[in-house]
C-alpha atoms as one frame of an Amber mdcrd trajectory, in Angstrom:
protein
 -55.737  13.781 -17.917 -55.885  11.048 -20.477 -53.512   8.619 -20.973 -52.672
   6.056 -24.025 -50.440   2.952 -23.489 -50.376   0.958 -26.478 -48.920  -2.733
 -26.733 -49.229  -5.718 -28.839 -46.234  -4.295 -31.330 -43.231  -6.898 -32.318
 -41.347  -8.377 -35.158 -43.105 -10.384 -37.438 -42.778 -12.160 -41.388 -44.658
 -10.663 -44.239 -48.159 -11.959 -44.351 -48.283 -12.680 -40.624 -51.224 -10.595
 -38.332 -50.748  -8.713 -35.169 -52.940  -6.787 -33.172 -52.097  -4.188 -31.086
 -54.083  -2.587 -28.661 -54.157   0.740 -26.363 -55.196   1.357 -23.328 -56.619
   4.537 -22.397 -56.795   5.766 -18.078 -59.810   7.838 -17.263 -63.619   7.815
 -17.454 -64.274   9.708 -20.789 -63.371   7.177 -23.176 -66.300   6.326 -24.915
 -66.434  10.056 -25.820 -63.292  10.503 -27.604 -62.812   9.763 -31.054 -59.456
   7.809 -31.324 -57.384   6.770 -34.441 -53.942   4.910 -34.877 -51.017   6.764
 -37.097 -47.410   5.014 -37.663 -44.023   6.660 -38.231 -41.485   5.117 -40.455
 -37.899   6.056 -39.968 -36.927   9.101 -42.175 -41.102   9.723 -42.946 -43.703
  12.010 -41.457 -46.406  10.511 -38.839 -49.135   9.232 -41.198 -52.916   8.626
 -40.416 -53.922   4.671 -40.247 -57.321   4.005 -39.112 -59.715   5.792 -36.621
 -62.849   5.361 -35.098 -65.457   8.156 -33.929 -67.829   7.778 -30.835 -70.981
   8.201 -31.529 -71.570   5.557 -34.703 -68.503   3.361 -34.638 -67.869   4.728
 -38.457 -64.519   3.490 -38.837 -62.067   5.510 -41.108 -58.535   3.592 -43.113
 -55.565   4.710 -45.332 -55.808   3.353 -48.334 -52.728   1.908 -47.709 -54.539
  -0.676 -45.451 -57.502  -1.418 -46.132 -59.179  -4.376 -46.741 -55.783  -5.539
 -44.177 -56.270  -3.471 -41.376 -59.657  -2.927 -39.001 -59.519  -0.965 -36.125
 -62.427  -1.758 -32.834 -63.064  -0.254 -29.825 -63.882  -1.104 -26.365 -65.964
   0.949 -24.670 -66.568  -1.198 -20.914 -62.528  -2.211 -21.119 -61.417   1.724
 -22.138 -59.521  -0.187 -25.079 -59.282   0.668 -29.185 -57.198  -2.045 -31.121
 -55.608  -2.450 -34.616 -56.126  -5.490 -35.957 -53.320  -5.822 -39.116 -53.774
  -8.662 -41.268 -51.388  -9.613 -44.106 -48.469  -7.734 -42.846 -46.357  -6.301
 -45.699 -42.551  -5.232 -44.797 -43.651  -1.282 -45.604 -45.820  -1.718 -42.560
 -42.940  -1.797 -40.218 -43.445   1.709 -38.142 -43.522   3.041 -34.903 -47.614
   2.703 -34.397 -49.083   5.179 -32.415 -52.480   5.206 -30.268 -54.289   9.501
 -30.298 -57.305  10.076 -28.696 -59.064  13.639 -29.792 -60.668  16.116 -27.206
 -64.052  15.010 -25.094 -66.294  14.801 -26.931 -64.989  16.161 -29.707 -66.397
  15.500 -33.395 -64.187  15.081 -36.988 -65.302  15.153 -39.592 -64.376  12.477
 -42.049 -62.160  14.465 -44.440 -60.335  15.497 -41.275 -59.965  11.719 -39.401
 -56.606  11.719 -40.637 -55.295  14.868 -39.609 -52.797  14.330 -36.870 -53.776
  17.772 -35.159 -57.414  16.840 -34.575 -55.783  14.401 -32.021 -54.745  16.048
 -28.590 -54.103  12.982 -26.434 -51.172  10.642 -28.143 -49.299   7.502 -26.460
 -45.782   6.268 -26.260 -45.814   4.087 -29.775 -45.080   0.713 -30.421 -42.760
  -0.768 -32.753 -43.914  -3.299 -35.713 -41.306  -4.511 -37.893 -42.271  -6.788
 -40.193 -39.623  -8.606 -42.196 -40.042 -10.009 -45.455
């Protein structure tokens, strides 16, 4: 079974940076094509940023890019979110999904929530302007 923990969330001022990072249990990591999605209160869960397995193509909303970059660790079992320039409609519940072993998306589809079968907790990020 695969499990996500993600951390690194908090409350921070418009134009600050976090970067919050999950940590995912098991062996198959490096095989799993993993992406970040935040809820707002009152909105649907909406795709952020992923990153597949077998080129490191990374995938953003165009809500955040050019702000936000999303990595991966393959010997620490570890994606993270780096979020630059913070803007107040950031603040979400961000949450860490990891699709099936070795599963493939295809691009037009990295941002569909149901490609995703492993999901974490969340973490908050409010960011206040």
């Amino acid at each position: 079974q695969v499990q996500l923990v993600e951390s690194g969330g908090g409350l921070v001022q418009a134009g600050d940076s976090l970067r919050l990072s999950c940590a995912v249990s098991g062996r198959t990591f490096s095989r799993h094509v993993m992406g970040w999605f935040r809820q707002a209160p009152g909105n649907e869960r909406e795709f952020v940023s992923a990153i597949d397995w077998i080129r490191m193509n990374t995938y953003h909303a165009d809500s955040v890019k050019g702000r936000f970059t999303i990595s991966r660790d393959n010997a620490k079992n570890t994606v993270y979110l780096q979020m630059n320039s913070l803007k107040p409609e950031d603040t979400a519940v961000y949450y860490c999904a990891a699709a099936g072993f070795g599963a493939t998306i295809s691009p037009q589809a990295m941002g569909v929530a149901h490609e995703y079968r492993y999901w974490g907790q969340g973490t908050q990020v409010t960011v206040s302007s």
